[in-house]
Tab-separated table of C-alpha atoms in Angstrom:
chain	number	residue	atom	x	y	z
A	224	MET	CA	0.000	0.000	0.000
A	225	LEU	CA	1.376	3.401	-0.994
A	226	THR	CA	1.814	5.871	1.866
A	227	ARG	CA	2.120	9.630	1.579
A	228	SER	CA	5.806	9.273	2.457
A	229	ASP	CA	6.209	6.765	-0.368
A	230	VAL	CA	4.649	9.217	-2.812
A	231	ALA	CA	6.939	12.040	-1.687
A	232	SER	CA	9.972	9.780	-2.099
A	233	LEU	CA	8.863	8.637	-5.555
A	234	LEU	CA	8.347	12.192	-6.767
A	235	GLU	CA	11.747	13.230	-5.423
A	236	ARG	CA	13.471	10.317	-7.162
A	237	GLN	CA	11.594	11.040	-10.385
A	238	SER	CA	12.665	14.689	-10.296
A	239	ARG	CA	16.332	13.764	-9.829
A	240	ALA	CA	16.235	11.113	-12.558
A	241	TYR	CA	14.608	13.533	-14.997
A	242	GLY	CA	17.094	16.259	-14.140
A	243	LEU	CA	19.988	13.846	-14.563
A	244	LEU	CA	18.858	12.910	-18.064
A	245	LEU	CA	18.533	16.559	-19.047
A	246	TRP	CA	22.034	17.226	-17.726
A	247	LEU	CA	23.391	14.232	-19.643
A	248	GLY	CA	21.760	15.611	-22.773
A	249	ARG	CA	23.625	18.877	-22.341
A	250	ALA	CA	26.917	17.237	-21.349
A	251	CYS	CA	27.023	14.897	-24.340
A	252	ALA	CA	26.954	17.917	-26.651
A	253	GLU	CA	30.626	18.316	-25.682
A	254	ASP	CA	31.341	14.634	-25.063
A	255	PRO	CA	29.239	12.438	-27.371
A	256	ALA	CA	30.796	9.292	-25.916
A	257	LEU	CA	29.163	9.985	-22.556
A	258	LEU	CA	25.937	8.585	-24.004
A	259	ASP	CA	27.379	6.294	-26.630
A	260	PRO	CA	25.432	3.148	-27.607
A	261	ASP	CA	27.043	1.111	-24.820
A	262	ALA	CA	26.107	3.728	-22.232
A	263	VAL	CA	22.546	3.868	-23.529
A	264	ALA	CA	22.263	0.094	-23.253
A	265	GLN	CA	23.460	0.240	-19.648
A	266	LEU	CA	21.205	3.133	-18.664
A	267	GLY	CA	18.249	1.396	-20.259
A	268	HIS	CA	18.428	-1.470	-17.740
A	269	ALA	CA	17.929	-0.793	-14.047
A	270	ARG	CA	20.427	-3.444	-12.967
A	271	SER	CA	23.315	-1.772	-14.776
A	272	VAL	CA	22.443	1.844	-13.884
A	273	PRO	CA	24.230	1.918	-10.466
A	274	ALA	CA	27.532	0.712	-11.956
A	275	TRP	CA	27.368	3.271	-14.770
A	276	ILE	CA	26.649	6.086	-12.327
A	277	ALA	CA	29.447	4.939	-10.023
A	278	ARG	CA	31.932	5.292	-12.911
A	279	HIS	CA	30.715	8.785	-13.783
A	280	ARG	CA	29.640	10.154	-10.388
A	281	HIS	CA	32.612	12.522	-10.266
A	282	ARG	CA	31.225	14.349	-13.338
A	283	ILE	CA	27.589	14.568	-12.264
A	284	PRO	CA	26.277	17.495	-10.168
A	285	THR	CA	25.607	16.193	-6.667
A	286	ASP	CA	22.056	17.556	-6.520
A	287	LEU	CA	21.036	15.274	-9.406
A	288	LEU	CA	21.833	12.064	-7.546
A	289	PRO	CA	20.390	10.562	-4.376
A	290	PRO	CA	22.861	9.686	-1.608
A	291	THR	CA	22.447	6.033	-2.621
A	292	VAL	CA	21.503	4.937	-6.118
A	293	ASP	CA	18.931	2.351	-5.083
A	294	GLY	CA	16.779	0.097	-7.209
A	295	ALA	CA	13.882	2.540	-7.337
A	296	PHE	CA	16.013	5.407	-8.668
A	297	ALA	CA	17.724	3.100	-11.164
A	298	ALA	CA	14.386	1.774	-12.414
A	299	LEU	CA	12.932	5.268	-12.814
A	300	LEU	CA	15.995	6.501	-14.702
A	301	ALA	CA	15.922	3.491	-17.027
A	302	SER	CA	12.185	3.861	-17.578
A	303	PHE	CA	12.574	7.408	-18.905
A	304	LEU	CA	14.445	5.985	-21.894
A	305	GLU	CA	11.395	3.870	-22.639
A	306	THR	CA	8.663	6.389	-21.906
A	307	SER	CA	9.923	9.931	-22.496
A	308	PHE	CA	13.285	10.150	-24.251
A	309	ARG	CA	15.298	8.562	-26.995
A	310	ILE	CA	18.974	8.982	-27.789
A	311	ASP	CA	20.101	9.474	-31.381
A	312	HIS	CA	23.691	9.005	-32.561
A	313	VAL	CA	25.481	10.462	-35.546
A	314	HIS	CA	28.482	8.602	-36.945
A	315	PHE	CA	30.945	9.750	-39.559
A	316	ASP	CA	33.620	7.570	-41.062
A	317	GLY	CA	32.984	4.944	-38.395
A	318	ARG	CA	33.353	7.412	-35.538
A	319	LEU	CA	30.712	8.773	-33.146
A	320	VAL	CA	30.601	12.521	-33.761
A	321	ALA	CA	27.354	13.589	-32.087
A	322	THR	CA	24.842	12.355	-29.533
A	323	HIS	CA	21.408	13.901	-29.090
A	324	LEU	CA	18.948	13.378	-26.253
A	325	VAL	CA	15.516	13.791	-27.850
A	326	ARG	CA	12.287	14.315	-25.949
A	327	GLY	CA	9.624	11.813	-26.889
A	328	VAL	CA	9.802	8.180	-27.898
A	329	ARG	CA	9.392	6.989	-31.450
A	330	PRO	CA	6.023	8.024	-32.880
A	331	GLY	CA	3.248	5.494	-32.441
A	332	ARG	CA	-0.421	5.050	-31.747
A	333	LEU	CA	-1.619	6.651	-28.524
A	334	PRO	CA	-2.380	3.756	-26.156
A	335	ARG	CA	-5.854	4.974	-25.137
A	336	GLU	CA	-7.073	1.553	-24.075
A	337	GLY	CA	-3.966	1.096	-21.970
A	338	VAL	CA	-4.552	4.450	-20.267
A	339	ALA	CA	-8.162	3.563	-19.463
A	340	THR	CA	-7.101	0.183	-18.102
A	341	ALA	CA	-4.386	1.762	-15.947
A	342	ARG	CA	-6.864	4.232	-14.470
A	343	THR	CA	-9.351	1.488	-13.669
A	344	LEU	CA	-6.672	-0.671	-12.052
A	345	ALA	CA	-5.319	2.256	-10.025
A	346	VAL	CA	-8.732	2.883	-8.466
A	347	LYS	CA	-9.451	-0.810	-8.021
A	348	HIS	CA	-6.173	-1.377	-6.167
A	349	LEU	CA	-6.669	1.717	-4.027
A	350	LEU	CA	-10.134	0.641	-2.893
A	351	SER	CA	-9.024	-2.949	-2.358
A	352	ALA	CA	-6.072	-1.819	-0.225
A	353	GLU	CA	-8.517	0.102	1.965
A	354	SER	CA	-10.935	-2.867	2.104
A	355	VAL	CA	-13.600	-0.981	0.170
A	356	VAL	CA	-15.711	-3.399	-1.849
A	357	VAL	CA	-17.362	-2.027	-5.003
A	358	THR	CA	-19.061	-3.674	-7.932
A	359	GLY	CA	-17.646	-3.527	-11.427
A	360	GLU	CA	-20.372	-1.100	-12.421
A	361	ALA	CA	-19.630	1.174	-9.472
A	362	LEU	CA	-15.956	1.145	-10.410
A	363	ARG	CA	-16.804	2.137	-13.981
A	364	ARG	CA	-18.965	5.005	-12.720
A	365	ILE	CA	-16.104	6.341	-10.617
A	366	THR	CA	-13.681	6.290	-13.546
A	367	ARG	CA	-16.206	8.049	-15.796
A	368	ARG	CA	-17.216	10.878	-13.454
A	369	ALA	CA	-16.245	14.235	-14.916
A	370	ASP	CA	-15.674	15.745	-11.466
A	371	LEU	CA	-13.121	13.016	-10.702
A	372	ALA	CA	-11.197	13.283	-13.963
A	373	GLU	CA	-8.292	15.230	-12.487
A	374	PRO	CA	-7.984	13.236	-9.231
A	375	LEU	CA	-8.148	10.046	-11.274
A	376	ALA	CA	-5.388	11.216	-13.618
A	377	VAL	CA	-3.190	12.343	-10.715
A	378	TRP	CA	-3.585	9.194	-8.652
A	379	THR	CA	-3.115	6.893	-11.633
A	380	TYR	CA	0.128	8.620	-12.549
A	381	ALA	CA	1.432	8.220	-8.985
A	382	TRP	CA	0.298	4.578	-8.895
A	383	GLU	CA	2.069	3.885	-12.172
A	384	LEU	CA	5.150	5.779	-10.939
A	385	ASP	CA	5.353	3.280	-8.090
A	386	ARG	CA	5.131	0.446	-10.616
A	387	ARG	CA	7.912	2.040	-12.673
A	388	ALA	CA	10.095	2.242	-9.563
A	389	ARG	CA	9.587	-1.507	-9.147
A	390	GLY	CA	10.396	-2.248	-12.777
A	391	LYS	CA	6.777	-2.929	-13.745
A	392	GLY	CA	5.925	0.174	-15.789
A	393	LYS	CA	3.784	0.083	-18.911
A	394	GLY	CA	6.111	1.890	-21.309
A	395	PRO	CA	4.287	4.247	-23.710
A	396	VAL	CA	1.222	4.247	-21.460
A	397	VAL	CA	3.271	6.090	-18.843
A	398	HIS	CA	3.988	8.985	-21.177
A	399	ALA	CA	0.317	9.126	-22.169
A	400	LEU	CA	-0.664	9.296	-18.486
A	401	TRP	CA	1.773	12.169	-17.965
A	402	ARG	CA	0.482	14.055	-21.000
A	403	GLY	CA	-3.042	13.471	-19.736
A	404	LEU	CA	-2.389	15.572	-16.644
A	405	PRO	CA	-3.430	19.255	-16.844
A	406	PRO	CA	-0.390	21.508	-17.503
A	407	ALA	CA	-0.767	23.216	-14.123
A	408	VAL	CA	-0.656	19.843	-12.400
A	409	ARG	CA	2.414	18.701	-14.325
A	410	ALA	CA	4.140	21.904	-13.263
A	411	ASP	CA	3.347	21.348	-9.581
A	412	LEU	CA	2.847	17.656	-8.908
A	413	THR	CA	3.371	17.317	-5.170
A	414	ALA	CA	2.715	14.629	-2.594
A	415	ASP	CA	-0.054	16.820	-1.139
A	416	ARG	CA	-1.786	16.988	-4.508
A	417	VAL	CA	-1.486	13.248	-5.021
A	418	TRP	CA	-2.781	12.507	-1.531
A	419	ALA	CA	-5.733	14.838	-1.997
A	420	ALA	CA	-6.568	13.011	-5.246
A	421	ARG	CA	-6.386	9.714	-3.400
A	422	GLY	CA	-8.815	11.037	-0.806
A	423	ARG	CA	-11.317	12.108	-3.446
A	424	LEU	CA	-11.282	8.678	-5.093
A	425	LEU	CA	-11.528	6.864	-1.788
A	426	ALA	CA	-14.493	9.013	-0.774
A	427	ALA	CA	-16.177	8.225	-4.084
A	428	GLY	CA	-15.750	4.516	-3.421
A	429	LEU	CA	-17.253	4.838	0.044
A	430	SER	CA	-20.275	6.854	-1.082
């Protein structure tokens, strides 16, 4: 069961991982090899992230790394390369001459069904964790209520963030969930906001 402290920790790790990738994107403009294909392969797998960071920690601003690069941080960093960024390489005469961190994954169909399923599961798991029993029809009503659209989007993103931190994220669905948040929420996604959204959904299940 997610606690408010868990949510705060997840958001903090996400912020550092995102900031680290942005910094790497800037740094590889001067040193393309920093994110060469081998590095990308390592950063794309949570198990190899800690070793890569350990080799390059002396170059990375301290505020972009947690005191300990644990499994959750490693998984979130790796997941960004599946959900939000891609890395393009330019070679000339067999030599790597440029590396570009590009926002957005390869174009594809928006996974609308996956988003709807994630939202339904997020509410279902929340209510189950709190021992609130609802019928399938009641669950569908909650996920379709216009007045719960924002709380539902916020809580689902946090729920999926926890899954990402455990290496169970849904890839492109994650990016769609993020884009589905109102811009003001994306700019100020805090543990308080997530916990308030949780409360709204829980109240809806109890009513």
